[in-house]
mmCIF file of C-alpha atoms in Angstrom:
data_model
loop_
_atom_site.group_PDB
_atom_site.id
_atom_site.type_symbol
_atom_site.label_atom_id
_atom_site.label_comp_id
_atom_site.label_asym_id
_atom_site.label_seq_id
_atom_site.Cartn_x
_atom_site.Cartn_y
_atom_site.Cartn_z
ATOM 1 C CA UNK A 21 12.400 -20.405 -2.237
ATOM 2 C CA UNK A 22 10.737 -17.010 -2.552
ATOM 3 C CA UNK A 23 13.049 -14.256 -2.595
ATOM 4 C CA UNK A 24 12.284 -11.509 0.264
ATOM 5 C CA UNK A 25 14.689 -9.229 2.082
ATOM 6 C CA UNK A 26 14.170 -7.187 4.826
ATOM 7 C CA UNK A 27 15.616 -3.419 4.805
ATOM 8 C CA UNK A 28 15.936 -0.960 7.673
ATOM 9 C CA UNK A 29 14.322 -3.734 10.248
ATOM 10 C CA UNK A 30 16.867 -3.353 12.629
ATOM 11 C CA UNK A 31 17.647 -0.232 14.808
ATOM 12 C CA UNK A 32 21.075 -0.457 14.379
ATOM 13 C CA UNK A 33 23.708 0.684 11.638
ATOM 14 C CA UNK A 34 24.099 -3.018 10.398
ATOM 15 C CA UNK A 35 23.148 -4.583 7.639
ATOM 16 C CA UNK A 36 24.895 -7.717 7.818
ATOM 17 C CA UNK A 37 22.134 -9.998 9.664
ATOM 18 C CA UNK A 38 19.841 -9.928 6.738
ATOM 19 C CA UNK A 39 22.234 -9.480 3.511
ATOM 20 C CA UNK A 40 21.176 -11.654 0.590
ATOM 21 C CA UNK A 41 17.829 -13.402 0.024
ATOM 22 C CA UNK A 42 15.832 -13.698 2.944
ATOM 23 C CA UNK A 43 13.231 -16.311 3.875
ATOM 24 C CA UNK A 44 10.961 -16.282 7.016
ATOM 25 C CA UNK A 45 11.322 -19.220 8.959
ATOM 26 C CA UNK A 46 8.864 -20.239 11.895
ATOM 27 C CA UNK A 47 9.453 -18.656 14.915
ATOM 28 C CA UNK A 48 11.322 -15.990 13.233
ATOM 29 C CA UNK A 49 9.948 -12.429 14.227
ATOM 30 C CA UNK A 50 8.615 -9.913 11.898
ATOM 31 C CA UNK A 51 10.891 -6.442 12.569
ATOM 32 C CA UNK A 52 9.052 -3.565 13.243
ATOM 33 C CA UNK A 53 5.708 -4.795 11.415
ATOM 34 C CA UNK A 54 3.119 -2.185 11.714
ATOM 35 C CA UNK A 55 0.641 -5.007 12.959
ATOM 36 C CA UNK A 56 2.841 -6.074 15.825
ATOM 37 C CA UNK A 57 0.254 -4.831 18.252
ATOM 38 C CA UNK A 58 -2.343 -6.456 16.209
ATOM 39 C CA UNK A 59 -6.370 -5.812 16.365
ATOM 40 C CA UNK A 60 -6.805 -3.309 19.259
ATOM 41 C CA UNK A 61 -4.483 -0.782 18.177
ATOM 42 C CA UNK A 62 -3.881 1.207 15.190
ATOM 43 C CA UNK A 63 -2.938 -0.053 11.505
ATOM 44 C CA UNK A 64 -1.044 1.630 8.853
ATOM 45 C CA UNK A 65 -0.654 4.743 10.627
ATOM 46 C CA UNK A 66 2.182 2.885 12.718
ATOM 47 C CA UNK A 67 4.558 4.391 10.284
ATOM 48 C CA UNK A 68 4.704 7.378 12.025
ATOM 49 C CA UNK A 69 6.135 6.031 15.325
ATOM 50 C CA UNK A 70 8.162 3.048 13.893
ATOM 51 C CA UNK A 71 10.112 5.447 10.921
ATOM 52 C CA UNK A 72 11.279 7.584 13.488
ATOM 53 C CA UNK A 73 12.634 4.557 15.544
ATOM 54 C CA UNK A 74 14.541 2.860 12.589
ATOM 55 C CA UNK A 75 15.307 6.114 10.635
ATOM 56 C CA UNK A 76 18.959 5.558 11.277
ATOM 57 C CA UNK A 77 18.833 2.292 10.358
ATOM 58 C CA UNK A 78 17.124 3.364 6.983
ATOM 59 C CA UNK A 79 19.681 6.085 6.717
ATOM 60 C CA UNK A 80 22.549 3.609 6.879
ATOM 61 C CA UNK A 81 21.070 1.330 5.164
ATOM 62 C CA UNK A 82 19.654 3.196 1.973
ATOM 63 C CA UNK A 83 18.529 0.324 -0.051
ATOM 64 C CA UNK A 84 20.022 -3.226 -1.142
ATOM 65 C CA UNK A 85 23.167 -1.352 -2.931
ATOM 66 C CA UNK A 86 24.333 -0.549 -0.267
ATOM 67 C CA UNK A 87 23.335 -3.119 2.022
ATOM 68 C CA UNK A 88 24.036 -6.300 -0.178
ATOM 69 C CA UNK A 89 27.197 -8.050 -0.730
ATOM 70 C CA UNK A 90 26.611 -8.408 -4.285
ATOM 71 C CA UNK A 91 26.432 -4.658 -4.632
ATOM 72 C CA UNK A 92 23.324 -4.892 -6.851
ATOM 73 C CA UNK A 93 19.641 -3.756 -6.841
ATOM 74 C CA UNK A 94 17.617 -6.331 -5.009
ATOM 75 C CA UNK A 95 20.681 -8.140 -3.861
ATOM 76 C CA UNK A 96 20.825 -10.926 -6.026
ATOM 77 C CA UNK A 97 23.548 -12.449 -8.019
ATOM 78 C CA UNK A 98 23.974 -10.843 -11.559
ATOM 79 C CA UNK A 99 26.043 -14.107 -13.445
ATOM 80 C CA UNK A 100 23.879 -16.392 -12.068
ATOM 81 C CA UNK A 101 20.646 -14.279 -13.878
ATOM 82 C CA UNK A 102 22.896 -13.794 -16.732
ATOM 83 C CA UNK A 103 23.164 -17.662 -17.146
ATOM 84 C CA UNK A 104 19.405 -18.309 -16.564
ATOM 85 C CA UNK A 105 18.400 -15.758 -19.043
ATOM 86 C CA UNK A 106 17.057 -13.363 -16.518
ATOM 87 C CA UNK A 107 17.186 -10.095 -15.347
ATOM 88 C CA UNK A 108 17.631 -9.295 -11.593
ATOM 89 C CA UNK A 109 15.290 -6.912 -10.564
ATOM 90 C CA UNK A 110 14.075 -5.261 -7.179
ATOM 91 C CA UNK A 111 10.897 -4.104 -5.818
ATOM 92 C CA UNK A 112 10.848 -1.932 -2.814
ATOM 93 C CA UNK A 113 7.643 -2.234 -1.046
ATOM 94 C CA UNK A 114 5.219 0.413 0.903
ATOM 95 C CA UNK A 115 6.170 -1.065 4.277
ATOM 96 C CA UNK A 116 6.508 -4.266 6.158
ATOM 97 C CA UNK A 117 4.860 -7.467 4.883
ATOM 98 C CA UNK A 118 1.347 -7.346 4.857
ATOM 99 C CA UNK A 119 -1.686 -9.888 3.274
ATOM 100 C CA UNK A 120 -1.951 -6.891 0.236
ATOM 101 C CA UNK A 121 1.712 -7.661 -0.447
ATOM 102 C CA UNK A 122 1.074 -11.469 -1.544
ATOM 103 C CA UNK A 123 0.454 -11.058 -4.993
ATOM 104 C CA UNK A 124 4.322 -10.249 -5.332
ATOM 105 C CA UNK A 125 4.811 -13.413 -3.478
ATOM 106 C CA UNK A 126 2.498 -15.123 -5.192
ATOM 107 C CA UNK A 127 3.971 -14.235 -8.828
ATOM 108 C CA UNK A 128 7.558 -15.261 -7.437
ATOM 109 C CA UNK A 129 6.183 -18.488 -5.664
ATOM 110 C CA UNK A 130 3.985 -19.798 -8.981
ATOM 111 C CA UNK A 131 6.876 -18.616 -11.566
ATOM 112 C CA UNK A 132 5.017 -15.703 -13.163
ATOM 113 C CA UNK A 133 7.855 -13.474 -12.854
ATOM 114 C CA UNK A 134 10.196 -16.119 -13.946
ATOM 115 C CA UNK A 135 7.877 -16.707 -17.082
ATOM 116 C CA UNK A 136 8.878 -12.926 -17.786
ATOM 117 C CA UNK A 137 12.236 -13.225 -17.546
ATOM 118 C CA UNK A 138 12.478 -11.802 -14.102
ATOM 119 C CA UNK A 139 14.057 -12.842 -11.266
ATOM 120 C CA UNK A 140 12.378 -10.680 -8.587
ATOM 121 C CA UNK A 141 13.585 -9.661 -5.200
ATOM 122 C CA UNK A 142 10.869 -7.999 -2.082
ATOM 123 C CA UNK A 143 11.955 -5.816 0.158
ATOM 124 C CA UNK A 144 10.063 -4.497 3.045
ATOM 125 C CA UNK A 145 9.510 -0.596 2.910
ATOM 126 C CA UNK A 146 9.547 2.288 5.586
ATOM 127 C CA UNK A 147 6.573 4.221 4.248
ATOM 128 C CA UNK A 148 5.690 4.949 0.877
ATOM 129 C CA UNK A 149 7.565 8.689 0.465
ATOM 130 C CA UNK A 150 10.921 6.731 1.068
ATOM 131 C CA UNK A 151 10.089 4.186 -1.489
ATOM 132 C CA UNK A 152 9.237 6.923 -4.175
ATOM 133 C CA UNK A 153 12.651 8.834 -2.909
ATOM 134 C CA UNK A 154 15.090 5.137 -3.261
ATOM 135 C CA UNK A 155 13.296 3.892 -7.045
ATOM 136 C CA UNK A 156 13.936 7.971 -7.904
ATOM 137 C CA UNK A 157 17.929 7.341 -7.036
ATOM 138 C CA UNK A 158 18.177 4.214 -8.433
ATOM 139 C CA UNK A 159 18.685 1.890 -5.364
ATOM 140 C CA UNK A 160 15.527 -0.582 -6.886
ATOM 141 C CA UNK A 161 14.025 -0.711 -10.653
ATOM 142 C CA UNK A 162 10.302 -0.653 -8.991
ATOM 143 C CA UNK A 163 8.396 0.800 -5.917
ATOM 144 C CA UNK A 164 5.025 -0.444 -4.825
ATOM 145 C CA UNK A 165 3.638 2.951 -3.010
ATOM 146 C CA UNK A 166 0.474 5.150 -2.701
ATOM 147 C CA UNK A 167 -0.462 6.898 -6.113
ATOM 148 C CA UNK A 168 -0.701 10.386 -4.095
ATOM 149 C CA UNK A 169 2.420 9.969 -2.172
ATOM 150 C CA UNK A 170 3.991 9.644 -6.058
ATOM 151 C CA UNK A 171 2.911 12.331 -7.715
ATOM 152 C CA UNK A 172 3.514 14.896 -4.744
ATOM 153 C CA UNK A 173 7.084 13.344 -4.614
ATOM 154 C CA UNK A 174 7.598 13.808 -8.328
ATOM 155 C CA UNK A 175 6.212 17.357 -7.929
ATOM 156 C CA UNK A 176 9.077 17.875 -5.608
ATOM 157 C CA UNK A 177 11.812 16.574 -8.350
ATOM 158 C CA UNK A 178 11.837 13.001 -7.591
ATOM 159 C CA UNK A 179 12.496 11.592 -10.960
ATOM 160 C CA UNK A 180 9.855 8.747 -11.323
ATOM 161 C CA UNK A 181 6.811 7.855 -13.294
ATOM 162 C CA UNK A 182 3.617 5.821 -12.688
ATOM 163 C CA UNK A 183 3.568 2.860 -14.937
ATOM 164 C CA UNK A 184 0.873 0.826 -13.436
ATOM 165 C CA UNK A 185 -2.440 1.747 -11.131
ATOM 166 C CA UNK A 186 -3.195 -1.305 -9.037
ATOM 167 C CA UNK A 187 -5.570 -0.126 -6.658
ATOM 168 C CA UNK A 188 -8.435 1.888 -8.583
ATOM 169 C CA UNK A 189 -9.860 3.076 -5.554
ATOM 170 C CA UNK A 190 -8.351 4.556 -2.658
ATOM 171 C CA UNK A 191 -8.693 3.056 0.726
ATOM 172 C CA UNK A 192 -10.119 6.230 2.528
ATOM 173 C CA UNK A 193 -13.151 5.178 4.664
ATOM 174 C CA UNK A 194 -15.482 6.299 7.422
ATOM 175 C CA UNK A 195 -16.700 3.959 9.547
ATOM 176 C CA UNK A 196 -19.554 4.130 12.480
ATOM 177 C CA UNK A 197 -21.300 2.712 15.347
ATOM 178 C CA UNK A 198 -24.606 1.067 14.129
ATOM 179 C CA UNK A 199 -25.993 2.531 16.821
ATOM 180 C CA UNK A 200 -25.701 6.159 15.459
ATOM 181 C CA UNK A 201 -27.220 4.925 11.987
ATOM 182 C CA UNK A 202 -24.467 6.554 10.011
ATOM 183 C CA UNK A 203 -24.410 5.154 6.385
ATOM 184 C CA UNK A 204 -23.651 7.951 4.282
ATOM 185 C CA UNK A 205 -21.987 11.403 4.363
ATOM 186 C CA UNK A 206 -24.836 13.353 4.826
ATOM 187 C CA UNK A 207 -26.034 11.536 8.053
ATOM 188 C CA UNK A 208 -22.531 12.301 9.748
ATOM 189 C CA UNK A 209 -23.928 15.856 10.565
ATOM 190 C CA UNK A 210 -24.087 16.300 14.214
ATOM 191 C CA UNK A 211 -21.810 13.368 14.999
ATOM 192 C CA UNK A 212 -17.978 12.922 15.994
ATOM 193 C CA UNK A 213 -15.625 11.180 14.000
ATOM 194 C CA UNK A 214 -12.045 10.508 15.235
ATOM 195 C CA UNK A 215 -9.171 10.792 13.637
ATOM 196 C CA UNK A 216 -4.949 11.129 13.684
ATOM 197 C CA UNK A 217 -4.278 14.964 12.601
ATOM 198 C CA UNK A 218 -1.224 13.950 10.621
ATOM 199 C CA UNK A 219 -2.362 11.011 8.876
ATOM 200 C CA UNK A 220 -3.413 11.059 5.330
ATOM 201 C CA UNK A 221 -7.249 10.473 5.924
ATOM 202 C CA UNK A 222 -6.982 14.031 8.278
ATOM 203 C CA UNK A 223 -5.597 15.575 5.005
ATOM 204 C CA UNK A 224 -8.227 14.167 2.275
ATOM 205 C CA UNK A 225 -11.209 14.919 4.993
ATOM 206 C CA UNK A 226 -11.452 18.528 3.564
ATOM 207 C CA UNK A 227 -12.139 17.628 0.265
ATOM 208 C CA UNK A 228 -14.674 14.780 1.590
ATOM 209 C CA UNK A 229 -16.537 17.040 3.188
ATOM 210 C CA UNK A 230 -16.661 19.939 0.481
ATOM 211 C CA UNK A 231 -17.564 17.143 -2.297
ATOM 212 C CA UNK A 232 -20.582 15.912 -0.075
ATOM 213 C CA UNK A 233 -21.398 19.821 0.919
ATOM 214 C CA UNK A 234 -20.844 19.114 4.739
ATOM 215 C CA UNK A 235 -19.338 22.197 6.557
ATOM 216 C CA UNK A 236 -16.286 21.299 8.922
ATOM 217 C CA UNK A 237 -18.561 23.051 11.894
ATOM 218 C CA UNK A 238 -21.145 20.250 11.754
ATOM 219 C CA UNK A 239 -18.921 17.419 12.598
ATOM 220 C CA UNK A 240 -16.753 17.050 15.919
ATOM 221 C CA UNK A 241 -13.413 15.966 14.812
ATOM 222 C CA UNK A 242 -12.051 13.968 17.727
ATOM 223 C CA UNK A 243 -8.118 14.097 17.611
ATOM 224 C CA UNK A 244 -6.188 10.674 18.585
ATOM 225 C CA UNK A 245 -2.810 9.227 18.143
ATOM 226 C CA UNK A 246 -0.980 6.685 16.283
ATOM 227 C CA UNK A 247 -1.263 4.489 19.421
ATOM 228 C CA UNK A 248 -5.077 4.700 20.776
ATOM 229 C CA UNK A 249 -7.133 5.651 17.441
ATOM 230 C CA UNK A 250 -8.844 2.425 16.726
ATOM 231 C CA UNK A 251 -8.575 1.372 20.416
ATOM 232 C CA UNK A 252 -10.361 4.828 21.507
ATOM 233 C CA UNK A 253 -13.002 4.292 18.467
ATOM 234 C CA UNK A 254 -13.616 0.456 20.207
ATOM 235 C CA UNK A 255 -13.942 2.086 23.185
ATOM 236 C CA UNK A 256 -16.879 4.537 21.845
ATOM 237 C CA UNK A 257 -15.214 7.779 22.644
ATOM 238 C CA UNK A 258 -16.746 9.040 18.851
ATOM 239 C CA UNK A 259 -19.209 7.919 17.279
ATOM 240 C CA UNK A 260 -17.246 7.501 13.845
ATOM 241 C CA UNK A 261 -13.664 6.638 12.574
ATOM 242 C CA UNK A 262 -11.929 7.786 9.660
ATOM 243 C CA UNK A 263 -9.759 5.143 8.282
ATOM 244 C CA UNK A 264 -8.535 3.020 5.275
ATOM 245 C CA UNK A 265 -10.237 0.232 4.231
ATOM 246 C CA UNK A 266 -8.908 -3.012 5.007
ATOM 247 C CA UNK A 267 -6.409 -1.830 8.170
ATOM 248 C CA UNK A 268 -7.790 0.237 10.799
ATOM 249 C CA UNK A 269 -11.323 -0.228 9.737
ATOM 250 C CA UNK A 270 -11.279 -3.626 9.911
ATOM 251 C CA UNK A 271 -9.148 -4.102 12.853
ATOM 252 C CA UNK A 272 -12.308 -2.070 14.448
ATOM 253 C CA UNK A 273 -14.771 -4.107 13.232
ATOM 254 C CA UNK A 274 -13.186 -7.504 14.456
ATOM 255 C CA UNK A 275 -12.703 -6.070 17.671
ATOM 256 C CA UNK A 276 -16.644 -5.095 18.337
ATOM 257 C CA UNK A 277 -19.320 -6.258 16.014
ATOM 258 C CA UNK A 278 -21.297 -3.511 17.834
ATOM 259 C CA UNK A 279 -19.624 -1.496 14.557
ATOM 260 C CA UNK A 280 -20.956 -0.962 11.524
ATOM 261 C CA UNK A 281 -19.650 -1.555 8.012
ATOM 262 C CA UNK A 282 -17.273 1.104 6.702
ATOM 263 C CA UNK A 283 -18.729 3.833 3.739
ATOM 264 C CA UNK A 284 -15.864 3.997 1.107
ATOM 265 C CA UNK A 285 -15.058 8.041 -0.166
ATOM 266 C CA UNK A 286 -14.460 6.338 -3.321
ATOM 267 C CA UNK A 287 -17.912 5.664 -3.794
ATOM 268 C CA UNK A 288 -18.888 9.390 -2.444
ATOM 269 C CA UNK A 289 -16.859 11.996 -4.275
ATOM 270 C CA UNK A 290 -12.969 11.190 -3.379
ATOM 271 C CA UNK A 291 -11.770 9.855 -7.141
ATOM 272 C CA UNK A 292 -8.375 9.137 -5.796
ATOM 273 C CA UNK A 293 -5.970 6.187 -7.005
ATOM 274 C CA UNK A 294 -4.506 3.915 -3.902
ATOM 275 C CA UNK A 295 -1.197 1.788 -4.676
ATOM 276 C CA UNK A 296 0.788 1.836 -7.993
ATOM 277 C CA UNK A 297 3.845 0.876 -9.513
ATOM 278 C CA UNK A 298 6.281 3.341 -10.147
ATOM 279 C CA UNK A 299 9.725 3.100 -11.565
ATOM 280 C CA UNK A 300 12.309 5.896 -12.644
ATOM 281 C CA UNK A 301 12.842 8.386 -15.545
ATOM 282 C CA UNK A 302 16.334 6.367 -16.086
ATOM 283 C CA UNK A 303 14.833 2.530 -16.429
ATOM 284 C CA UNK A 304 12.273 3.757 -18.577
ATOM 285 C CA UNK A 305 14.542 5.324 -21.013
ATOM 286 C CA UNK A 306 17.298 2.994 -20.655
ATOM 287 C CA UNK A 307 15.408 -0.653 -20.244
ATOM 288 C CA UNK A 308 11.734 -0.113 -21.441
ATOM 289 C CA UNK A 309 11.737 -3.826 -22.563
ATOM 290 C CA UNK A 310 12.114 -4.643 -18.771
ATOM 291 C CA UNK A 311 9.416 -2.307 -17.713
ATOM 292 C CA UNK A 312 7.235 -3.948 -20.132
ATOM 293 C CA UNK A 313 8.119 -7.444 -19.013
ATOM 294 C CA UNK A 314 7.620 -6.422 -15.170
ATOM 295 C CA UNK A 315 4.130 -4.792 -15.836
ATOM 296 C CA UNK A 316 2.949 -7.532 -17.620
ATOM 297 C CA UNK A 317 3.926 -9.859 -14.810
ATOM 298 C CA UNK A 318 2.423 -8.028 -12.083
ATOM 299 C CA UNK A 319 -0.932 -7.857 -13.758
ATOM 300 C CA UNK A 320 -0.954 -11.404 -14.013
ATOM 301 C CA UNK A 321 0.093 -11.937 -10.557
ATOM 302 C CA UNK A 322 -2.220 -9.735 -9.558
ATOM 303 C CA UNK A 323 -5.380 -11.206 -11.462
ATOM 304 C CA UNK A 324 -4.451 -14.838 -10.314
ATOM 305 C CA UNK A 325 -3.884 -13.559 -6.653
ATOM 306 C CA UNK A 326 -7.378 -12.053 -6.555
ATOM 307 C CA UNK A 327 -8.770 -14.827 -8.662
ATOM 308 C CA UNK A 328 -7.494 -17.497 -5.686
ATOM 309 C CA UNK A 329 -7.613 -15.905 -2.877
ATOM 310 C CA UNK A 330 -7.771 -18.899 -0.628
ATOM 311 C CA UNK A 331 -4.318 -20.076 -2.395
ATOM 312 C CA UNK A 332 -3.013 -16.419 -1.627
ATOM 313 C CA UNK A 333 -3.784 -16.344 1.895
ATOM 314 C CA UNK A 334 -2.228 -19.749 2.659
ATOM 315 C CA UNK A 335 0.895 -18.615 1.033
ATOM 316 C CA UNK A 336 0.962 -15.542 2.818
ATOM 317 C CA UNK A 337 0.303 -17.613 6.417
ATOM 318 C CA UNK A 338 3.087 -20.437 5.419
ATOM 319 C CA UNK A 339 5.661 -17.459 4.863
ATOM 320 C CA UNK A 340 4.483 -15.510 7.968
ATOM 321 C CA UNK A 341 3.059 -17.923 10.621
ATOM 322 C CA UNK A 342 3.806 -15.604 13.267
ATOM 323 C CA UNK A 343 1.306 -12.800 11.506
ATOM 324 C CA UNK A 344 -1.471 -15.820 11.643
ATOM 325 C CA UNK A 345 -1.523 -17.140 15.207
ATOM 326 C CA UNK A 346 -4.942 -16.262 16.247
ATOM 327 C CA UNK A 347 -8.424 -16.767 14.581
ATOM 328 C CA UNK A 348 -8.369 -12.415 14.519
ATOM 329 C CA UNK A 349 -5.254 -12.635 12.701
ATOM 330 C CA UNK A 350 -6.493 -15.117 10.343
ATOM 331 C CA UNK A 351 -9.567 -13.201 9.878
ATOM 332 C CA UNK A 352 -7.579 -10.014 9.180
ATOM 333 C CA UNK A 353 -5.387 -11.558 6.598
ATOM 334 C CA UNK A 354 -8.523 -12.845 4.888
ATOM 335 C CA UNK A 355 -10.432 -9.772 4.649
ATOM 336 C CA UNK A 356 -7.436 -7.641 3.820
ATOM 337 C CA UNK A 357 -6.682 -9.346 0.915
ATOM 338 C CA UNK A 358 -10.626 -9.439 -0.268
ATOM 339 C CA UNK A 359 -10.710 -5.557 0.588
ATOM 340 C CA UNK A 360 -7.575 -4.796 -1.276
ATOM 341 C CA UNK A 361 -8.916 -6.981 -4.759
ATOM 342 C CA UNK A 362 -12.035 -4.776 -4.455
ATOM 343 C CA UNK A 363 -9.824 -1.843 -5.102
ATOM 344 C CA UNK A 364 -8.647 -3.053 -7.914
ATOM 345 C CA UNK A 365 -12.333 -1.471 -9.731
ATOM 346 C CA UNK A 366 -12.625 1.479 -10.496
ATOM 347 C CA UNK A 367 -14.943 4.074 -8.579
ATOM 348 C CA UNK A 368 -18.532 5.221 -9.047
ATOM 349 C CA UNK A 369 -18.446 6.825 -12.719
ATOM 350 C CA UNK A 370 -14.851 5.947 -13.897
ATOM 351 C CA UNK A 371 -15.533 3.281 -16.567
ATOM 352 C CA UNK A 372 -11.789 1.298 -16.533
ATOM 353 C CA UNK A 373 -10.715 -2.018 -16.794
ATOM 354 C CA UNK A 374 -8.830 -3.851 -13.463
ATOM 355 C CA UNK A 375 -5.155 -3.515 -13.948
ATOM 356 C CA UNK A 376 -5.881 -2.078 -17.403
ATOM 357 C CA UNK A 377 -5.286 1.780 -18.753
ATOM 358 C CA UNK A 378 -5.886 4.184 -15.965
ATOM 359 C CA UNK A 379 -8.191 6.749 -16.792
ATOM 360 C CA UNK A 380 -7.170 10.333 -17.730
ATOM 361 C CA UNK A 381 -10.075 11.830 -15.758
ATOM 362 C CA UNK A 382 -9.165 10.052 -12.708
ATOM 363 C CA UNK A 383 -5.670 11.308 -12.727
ATOM 364 C CA UNK A 384 -6.982 14.931 -13.190
ATOM 365 C CA UNK A 385 -9.334 14.758 -10.553
ATOM 366 C CA UNK A 386 -6.364 13.147 -8.559
ATOM 367 C CA UNK A 387 -3.845 15.928 -9.340
ATOM 368 C CA UNK A 388 -6.549 18.878 -8.552
ATOM 369 C CA UNK A 389 -7.725 17.457 -5.287
ATOM 370 C CA UNK A 390 -3.914 16.773 -4.559
ATOM 371 C CA UNK A 391 -3.222 20.659 -5.602
ATOM 372 C CA UNK A 392 -6.544 22.152 -3.806
ATOM 373 C CA UNK A 393 -5.944 20.130 -0.295
ATOM 374 C CA UNK A 394 -2.590 18.567 -0.291
ATOM 375 C CA UNK A 395 -0.159 20.964 -1.053
ATOM 376 C CA UNK A 396 0.733 19.774 -4.637
ATOM 377 C CA UNK A 397 2.555 22.849 -5.780
ATOM 378 C CA UNK A 398 3.464 22.004 -9.597
ATOM 379 C CA UNK A 399 2.230 23.494 -13.140
ATOM 380 C CA UNK A 400 2.633 19.874 -14.829
ATOM 381 C CA UNK A 401 -0.250 18.606 -16.586
ATOM 382 C CA UNK A 402 -1.692 14.937 -14.842
ATOM 383 C CA UNK A 403 -0.537 13.482 -18.047
ATOM 384 C CA UNK A 404 2.982 14.221 -16.415
ATOM 385 C CA UNK A 405 2.727 11.734 -13.685
ATOM 386 C CA UNK A 406 2.033 8.279 -15.543
ATOM 387 C CA UNK A 407 2.087 6.458 -18.759
ATOM 388 C CA UNK A 408 -0.085 3.544 -19.783
ATOM 389 C CA UNK A 409 2.511 2.573 -22.658
ATOM 390 C CA UNK A 410 3.756 -0.364 -20.620
ATOM 391 C CA UNK A 411 0.327 -1.811 -19.898
ATOM 392 C CA UNK A 412 -0.557 -4.967 -21.837
ATOM 393 C CA UNK A 413 -3.597 -4.959 -24.271
ATOM 394 C CA UNK A 414 -6.056 -7.273 -22.948
#
């Protein structure tokens, strides 16, 4: 049985319904899943709306240490782990179940984590910011979170550190209708771009313009909300959309074949990371061997998943049939994972190995970009936010 848990998924303070190990069953709904509205509505950005709905529940259930009857992170049985020679480990995800989480499921199902002495439990999250906070508080040993969010949290005093960059390229992208013939940043001049003012793409948009020598006045920005960004774009209320590869850009292209291929910002000057593994300073100090084993198992799991994408998606769809009913859903699942695996590769100009030690130059670029455009206010050098010490040598 795959060890999954569902935290903060119900809009009440009660955790009892999902205490302990949880395995999805056919017909069981994915509570507060950001893809509930599917292809023609917004994807990742739905966290803003849903986060407010479940905020009270998440406050009451600050992690499995609070919600689990065993009182241990990950909700596992410590004596069972001791008897089997494994360590119970809790990994808090960035958000609710998505195809790009399947690498962790694959590692559990195929015994990769077990081979490294780890009994891993996955828990759904409520956004990367919450994940970084709970990992910093010691509620979970590890977290899967957006790297830029983790840097901003760490700069505000959350005691965490990045121990493995998974996606060496960020997911930011611009996608346009084929009829407007925009395939490069320079061609955006004179066109309209739809985005949500509060979303991450909008925060990095000024950096994208500056790096590509574009003035803000040369492009008309159309504001949208969480609930209507993709639907407005599909209705051609703007020539282009700023979005995320494999998520809202994928939803739009699946909805209308007249929408062209997305242009990745990572290939046009925005050298930010995507998702990473974080852990707390205390785990690094008190159990460095666990960090080393977890990172090694995660590297192995991601390599295996991306090398066996058909098998991996079959696993995801078996575990979550409610997210795999229609042809559009199945196409989304397949392409979401494919896009995620492509983001393991470094951006243009960076020479690093996928799932290997991350680039000091890219970390410096990430920190510099966040300082200039995202409110990072810290005198720490880029090297303070990460370590490559636990990554296995190839």
